[in-house]
C-alpha atoms as one frame of an Amber mdcrd trajectory, in Angstrom:
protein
  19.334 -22.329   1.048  17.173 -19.585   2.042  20.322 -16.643   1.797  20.349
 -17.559  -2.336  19.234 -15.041  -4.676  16.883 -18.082  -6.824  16.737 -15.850
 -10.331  16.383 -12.482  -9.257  13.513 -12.345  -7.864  15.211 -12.464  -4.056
  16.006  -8.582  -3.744  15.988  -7.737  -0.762  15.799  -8.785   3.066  12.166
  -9.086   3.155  12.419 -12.068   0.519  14.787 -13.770   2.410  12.647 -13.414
   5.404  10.111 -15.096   3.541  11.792 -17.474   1.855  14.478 -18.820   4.876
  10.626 -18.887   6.574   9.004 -21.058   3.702  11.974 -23.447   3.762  11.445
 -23.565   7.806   7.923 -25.089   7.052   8.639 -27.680   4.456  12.654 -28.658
   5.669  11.836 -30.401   9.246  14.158 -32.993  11.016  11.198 -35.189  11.021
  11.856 -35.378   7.217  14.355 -38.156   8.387  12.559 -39.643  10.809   9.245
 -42.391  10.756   7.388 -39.806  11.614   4.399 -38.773   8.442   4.447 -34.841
   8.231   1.329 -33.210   6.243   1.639 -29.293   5.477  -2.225 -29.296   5.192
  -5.184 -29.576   7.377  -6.416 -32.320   5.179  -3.282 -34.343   5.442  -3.334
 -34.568   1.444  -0.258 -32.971   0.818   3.443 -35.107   2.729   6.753 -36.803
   1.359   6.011 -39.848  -0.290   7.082 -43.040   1.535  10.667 -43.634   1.013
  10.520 -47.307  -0.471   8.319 -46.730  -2.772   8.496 -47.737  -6.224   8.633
 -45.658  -9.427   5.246 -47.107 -10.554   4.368 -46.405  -6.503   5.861 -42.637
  -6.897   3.261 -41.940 -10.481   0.223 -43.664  -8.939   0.709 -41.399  -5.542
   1.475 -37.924  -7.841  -1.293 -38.695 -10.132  -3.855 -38.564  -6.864  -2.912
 -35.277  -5.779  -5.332 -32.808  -6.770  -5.166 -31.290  -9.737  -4.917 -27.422
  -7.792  -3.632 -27.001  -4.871  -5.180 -25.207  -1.925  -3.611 -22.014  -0.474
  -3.177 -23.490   3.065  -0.351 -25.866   1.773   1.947 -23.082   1.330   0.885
 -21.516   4.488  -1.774 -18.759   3.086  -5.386 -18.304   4.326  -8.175 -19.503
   1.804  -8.655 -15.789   0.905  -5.984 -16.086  -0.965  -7.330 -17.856  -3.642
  -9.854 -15.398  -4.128  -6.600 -12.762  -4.511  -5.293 -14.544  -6.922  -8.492
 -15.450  -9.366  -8.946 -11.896  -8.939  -5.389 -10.709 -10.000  -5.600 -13.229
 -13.175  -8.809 -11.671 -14.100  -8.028  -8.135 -14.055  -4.566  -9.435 -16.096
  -6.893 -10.669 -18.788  -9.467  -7.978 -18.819  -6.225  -5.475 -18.983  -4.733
  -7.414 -21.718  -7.905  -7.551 -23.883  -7.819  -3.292 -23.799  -3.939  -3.294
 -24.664  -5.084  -5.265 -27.715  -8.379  -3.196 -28.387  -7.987  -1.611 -31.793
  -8.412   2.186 -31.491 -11.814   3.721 -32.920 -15.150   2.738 -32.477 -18.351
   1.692 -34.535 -21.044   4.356 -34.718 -23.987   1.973 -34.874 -26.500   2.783
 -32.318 -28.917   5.297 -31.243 -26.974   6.653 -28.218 -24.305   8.757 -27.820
 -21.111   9.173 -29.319 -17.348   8.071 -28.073 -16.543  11.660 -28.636 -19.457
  13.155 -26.550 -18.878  10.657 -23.567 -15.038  11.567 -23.518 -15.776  14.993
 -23.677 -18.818  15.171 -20.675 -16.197  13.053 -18.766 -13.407  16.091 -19.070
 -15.767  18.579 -18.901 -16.978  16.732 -15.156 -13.086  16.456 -14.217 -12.499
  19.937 -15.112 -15.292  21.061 -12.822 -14.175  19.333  -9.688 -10.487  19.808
  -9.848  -9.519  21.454  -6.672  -7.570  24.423  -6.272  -3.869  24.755  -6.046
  -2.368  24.769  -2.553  -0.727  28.754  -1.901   2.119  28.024   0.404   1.947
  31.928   0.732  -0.830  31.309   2.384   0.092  28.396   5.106  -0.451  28.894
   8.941   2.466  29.649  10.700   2.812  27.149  12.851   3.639  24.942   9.774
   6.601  26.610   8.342   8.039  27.736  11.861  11.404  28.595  11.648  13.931
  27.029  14.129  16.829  28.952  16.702  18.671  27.784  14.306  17.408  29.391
  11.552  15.887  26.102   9.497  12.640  25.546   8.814  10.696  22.935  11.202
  11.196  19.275   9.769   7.417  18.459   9.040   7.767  22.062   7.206  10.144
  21.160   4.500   8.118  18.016   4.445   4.697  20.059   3.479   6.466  22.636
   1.100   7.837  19.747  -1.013   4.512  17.647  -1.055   2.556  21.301  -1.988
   5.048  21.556  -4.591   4.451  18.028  -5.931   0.700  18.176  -5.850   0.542
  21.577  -7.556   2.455  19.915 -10.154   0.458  17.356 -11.050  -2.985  19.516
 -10.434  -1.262  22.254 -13.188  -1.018  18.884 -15.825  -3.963  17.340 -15.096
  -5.938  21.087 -15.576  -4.335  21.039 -18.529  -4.081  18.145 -20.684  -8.238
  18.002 -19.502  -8.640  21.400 -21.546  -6.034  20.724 -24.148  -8.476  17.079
 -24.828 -11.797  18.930 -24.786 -10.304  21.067 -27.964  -8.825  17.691 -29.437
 -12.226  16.621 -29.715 -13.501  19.274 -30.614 -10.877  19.697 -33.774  -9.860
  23.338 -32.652  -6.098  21.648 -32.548  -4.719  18.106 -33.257  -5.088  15.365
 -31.572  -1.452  14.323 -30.220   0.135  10.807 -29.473  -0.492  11.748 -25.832
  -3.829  13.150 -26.014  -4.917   9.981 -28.717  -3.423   7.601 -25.290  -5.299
  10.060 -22.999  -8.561   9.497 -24.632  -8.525   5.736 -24.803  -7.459   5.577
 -21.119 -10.622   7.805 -20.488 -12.538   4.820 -22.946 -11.608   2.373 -20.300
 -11.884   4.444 -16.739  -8.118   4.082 -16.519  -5.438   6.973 -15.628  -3.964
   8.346 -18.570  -0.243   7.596 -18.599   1.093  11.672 -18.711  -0.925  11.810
 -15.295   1.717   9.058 -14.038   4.295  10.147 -14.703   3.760  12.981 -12.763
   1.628  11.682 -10.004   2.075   9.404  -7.267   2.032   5.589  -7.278  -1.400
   4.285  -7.233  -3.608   1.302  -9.269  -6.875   2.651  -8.798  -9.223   3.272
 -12.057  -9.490   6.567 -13.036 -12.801   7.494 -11.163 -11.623   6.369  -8.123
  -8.327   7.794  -8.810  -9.682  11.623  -9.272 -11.580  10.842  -5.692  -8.704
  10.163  -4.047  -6.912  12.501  -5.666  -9.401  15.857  -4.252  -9.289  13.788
  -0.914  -5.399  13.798  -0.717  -5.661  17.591  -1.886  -8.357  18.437   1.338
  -5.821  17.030   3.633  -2.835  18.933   2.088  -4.877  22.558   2.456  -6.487
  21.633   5.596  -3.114  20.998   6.951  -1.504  23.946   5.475  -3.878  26.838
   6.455  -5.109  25.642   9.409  -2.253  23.989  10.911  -0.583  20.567  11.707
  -3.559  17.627  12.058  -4.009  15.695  15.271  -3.663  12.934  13.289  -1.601
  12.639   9.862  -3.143  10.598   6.578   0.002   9.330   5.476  -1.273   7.402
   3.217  -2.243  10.733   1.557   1.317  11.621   0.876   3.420  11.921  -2.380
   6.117  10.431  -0.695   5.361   8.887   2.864   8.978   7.768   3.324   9.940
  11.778   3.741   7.344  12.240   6.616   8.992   9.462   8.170  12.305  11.049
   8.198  10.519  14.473   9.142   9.297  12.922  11.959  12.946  11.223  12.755
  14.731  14.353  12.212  11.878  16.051  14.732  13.098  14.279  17.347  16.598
  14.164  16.111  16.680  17.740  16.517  14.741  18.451  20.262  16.622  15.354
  21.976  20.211  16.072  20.162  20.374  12.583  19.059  21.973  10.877  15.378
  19.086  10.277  13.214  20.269   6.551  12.828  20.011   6.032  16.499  16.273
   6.409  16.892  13.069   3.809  15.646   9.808   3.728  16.850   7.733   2.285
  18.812   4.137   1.470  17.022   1.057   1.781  19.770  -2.352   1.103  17.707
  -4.939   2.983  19.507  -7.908   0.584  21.306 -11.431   1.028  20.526 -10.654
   3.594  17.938 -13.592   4.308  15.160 -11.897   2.464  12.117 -13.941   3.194
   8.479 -13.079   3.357   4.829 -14.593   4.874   1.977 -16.305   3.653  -1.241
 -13.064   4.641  -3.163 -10.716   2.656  -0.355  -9.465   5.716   1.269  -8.858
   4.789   5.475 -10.264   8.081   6.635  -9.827   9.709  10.262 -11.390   8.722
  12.648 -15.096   9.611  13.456 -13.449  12.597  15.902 -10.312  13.762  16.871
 -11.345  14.314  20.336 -10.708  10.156  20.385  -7.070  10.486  20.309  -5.394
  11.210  23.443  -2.695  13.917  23.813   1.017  12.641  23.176   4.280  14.216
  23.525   6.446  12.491  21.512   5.828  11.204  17.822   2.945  11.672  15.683
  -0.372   9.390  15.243  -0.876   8.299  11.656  -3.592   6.582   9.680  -5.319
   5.810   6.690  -3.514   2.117   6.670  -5.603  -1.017   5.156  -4.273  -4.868
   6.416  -3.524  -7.910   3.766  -3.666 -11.384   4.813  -4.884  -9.963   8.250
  -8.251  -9.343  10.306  -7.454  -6.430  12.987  -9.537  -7.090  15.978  -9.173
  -6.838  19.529  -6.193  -4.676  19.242  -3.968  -7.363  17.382  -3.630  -9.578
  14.323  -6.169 -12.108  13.931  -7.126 -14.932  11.310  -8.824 -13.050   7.891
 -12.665 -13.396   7.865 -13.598 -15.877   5.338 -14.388 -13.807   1.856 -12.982
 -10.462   3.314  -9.763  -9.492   1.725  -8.696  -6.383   3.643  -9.321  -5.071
   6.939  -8.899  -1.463   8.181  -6.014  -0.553  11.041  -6.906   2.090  13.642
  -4.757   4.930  13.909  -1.218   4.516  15.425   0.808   6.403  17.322   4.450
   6.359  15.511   6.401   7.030  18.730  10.779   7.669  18.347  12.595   5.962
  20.734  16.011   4.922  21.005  16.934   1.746  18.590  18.421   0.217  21.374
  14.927  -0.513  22.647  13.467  -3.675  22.444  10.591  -4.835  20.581   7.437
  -5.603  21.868   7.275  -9.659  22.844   4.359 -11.284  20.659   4.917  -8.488
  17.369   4.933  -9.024  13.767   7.177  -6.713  11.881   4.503  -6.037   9.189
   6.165  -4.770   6.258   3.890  -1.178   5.172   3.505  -0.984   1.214   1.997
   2.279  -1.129   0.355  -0.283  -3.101  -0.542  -3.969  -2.900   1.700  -5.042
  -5.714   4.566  -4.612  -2.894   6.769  -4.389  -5.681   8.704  -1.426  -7.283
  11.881   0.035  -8.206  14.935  -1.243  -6.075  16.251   1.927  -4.609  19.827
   2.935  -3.292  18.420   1.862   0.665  18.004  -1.990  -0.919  14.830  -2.112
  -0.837  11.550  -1.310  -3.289  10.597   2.204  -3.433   6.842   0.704  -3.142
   8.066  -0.231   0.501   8.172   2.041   3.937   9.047   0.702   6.662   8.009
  -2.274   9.014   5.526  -1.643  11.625   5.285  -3.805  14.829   1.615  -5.181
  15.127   0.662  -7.214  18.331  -0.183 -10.866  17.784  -1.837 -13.281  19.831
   0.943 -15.363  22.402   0.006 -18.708  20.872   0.773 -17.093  16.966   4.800
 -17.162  15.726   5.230 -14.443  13.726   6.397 -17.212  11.048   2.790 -17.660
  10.712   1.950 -14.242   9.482   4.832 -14.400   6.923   3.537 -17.232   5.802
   0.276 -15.372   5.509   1.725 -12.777   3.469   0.398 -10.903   5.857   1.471
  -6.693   4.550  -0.742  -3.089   5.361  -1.062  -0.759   2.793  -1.399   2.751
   2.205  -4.524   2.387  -0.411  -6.341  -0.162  -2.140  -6.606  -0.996  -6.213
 -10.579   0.004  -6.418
């Protein structure tokens, strides 16, 4: 039951994981048995007695309550709060789809056209420079004995490339609106959509389509977006970071293979014979900022010198609570927790896991859903990373969580 694709929406192997896990929980043996089995603490929710009557079957269906709580399908109470949320934004996002273009000029203050305009002038006049690769330290684009360019290299040229890119049309369409509104040339289909995104505090739609794959609103969106630029140049011209913001990346899954192809290439090894080996540092300063970016942490001078691998952070935690160096039960009311950084270490796949992990599957975004690429899986999706859990906790339980880190948050 759990291998069937129900309708689609069983894609790849991390549904099935789920699902063969959800059927685990409500198909027992003592389904056949005298024994009464409740899938909530409240022993509300069990099968029915098995001579009951139909009128006996109605009566006991109409006492259930009328909504259900989270913890009968194996999720922590937070995740009603998720979901209220999720329904709420849907409405709030449907009611601008349907918002009729235009505006009334009644009122004293100022005008639509004056607030767009102060917003792209304030865009314009924090937009960061554009990366010169001419200019990168050269450490970073090292070239190899064998005359190719060091792996993390090829992996900074082509996120330089795809930043520039997206800097050059946001510069641009920002100018090409101010004149819009100003009438000194007409307003386009895509500057018309750009200025009712602005109306809203949501990312125009020619930004997406160049940029990378975020749900943040448009202020915290530009935030992130000089934060992930900082990295980039600080990276470039001053040389490879202790520690690498991954979650700053175009396209994370590339550093991953940069780093595989690393140590590919020093230990002579196939690229499909390494993994690695995920050590969360203890006691490391873990913060976030207003615009849920996971910054560094407080100093560099925290992480210890490694010889293998890279450390990586900037990850947030869903369904989880990170403390003493493992998975833990979510705080009541707190939705997402911050991971310390973690040293991605390559070691042979013949290795065994840790006893007592969770392969915790690492998202871009907390939809966790995107376009099913040629590997099988969602192009929203990285990789699994093994997170310690306590010895008493299956890691059935934090499936059943929905327990997933993430490389940013929606706010």
């Amino acid at each position: 039951t759990g291998v069937i694709n129900y309708g689609g929406r069983v894609t790849d192997y991390l549904d099935q994981r789920c699902l063969q896990t959800i059927c685990q929980r409500f198909f027992v043996p003592s389904l056949t048995t005298d024994e009464k089995v409740y899938y909530d603490p409240e022993q509300i929710y069990g099968p029915p007695s098995d001579t009951a009557t139909k009128d006996e079957l109605l009566s006991w269906v109409d006492a259930l309550p009328r909504n259900e709580q989270p913890e009968v399908f194996g999720l922590h109470a937070n995740a009603d709060i998720s979901c209220l949320s999720k329904e709420a934004n849907l409405i709030i996002t449907t009611l601008i789809d349907i918002q009729p273009s235009g505006g009334g000029g009644a009122g004293g203050g100022k005008s639509q056209d004056s607030i767009i305009s102060e917003l792209a002038d304030d865009l314009l006049s924090r937009i960061p420079e554009q990366i010169d690769i001419a200019r990168a330290h050269p450490s970073c684009v090292a070239i190899t004995e064998a005359g190719t360019m060091i792996s993390l290299g090829t992996v900074l040229l082509q996120e330089v490339d795809q930043f520039n890119r997206l800097l050059r049309v946001v510069e641009s369409s920002l100018k090409e609106l101010r004149r819009a509104i100003k009438g000194e040339v007409v307003m386009s289909g895509t500057m018309e959509s750009m200025y009712n995104s602005f109306s809203f505090n949501m990312v125009p739609k020619n930004w997406k389509e160049k940029g990378y794959l975020s749900l943040k609103p448009l202020s915290s969106y530009y935030a992130d977006l000089i934060t992930r630029i900082e990295f980039l140049s600080d990276w470039c011209y001053n040389g490879m970071p202790k520690s690498f913001w991954v979650s700053g990346l175009f396209f994370p899954q590339g550093f991953i293979t940069g780093v595989y192809q690393t140590h590919s290439r020093i230990h002579n090894l196939p690229i499909d014979c390494i993994k690695f080996r995920f050590n969360p540092l203890q006691n490391a300063t873990r913060r976030s900022s207003v615009s849920g970016v996971a910054t560094a942490v407080a100093a560099t001078a925290e992480l210890p010198e490694i010889t293998s691998g890279v450390y990586c952070h900037g990850f947030f935690l869903d369904g989880a609570a990170w403390r003493n160096n493992m998975l833990q039960e979510s705080t009541p009311g707190q939705l997402f927790d911050t991971l310390p950084p973690i040293h991605f270490e390559p070691v042979h796949i013949d290795t065994p896991d840790p006893a007592n992990s969770y392969s915790c599957p690492l998202y871009k975004v907390s939809t966790r859903a995107g376009i099913l690429s040629t590997t099988g899986v969602s192009t929203n999706f990285i990789l699994l990373v093994q997170l310690p859990s306590p010895s008493n906790v299956p890691p059935s339980h934090w499936i059943n969580r929905g327990v997933g880190a993430l490389c940013m948050l929606d706010s």
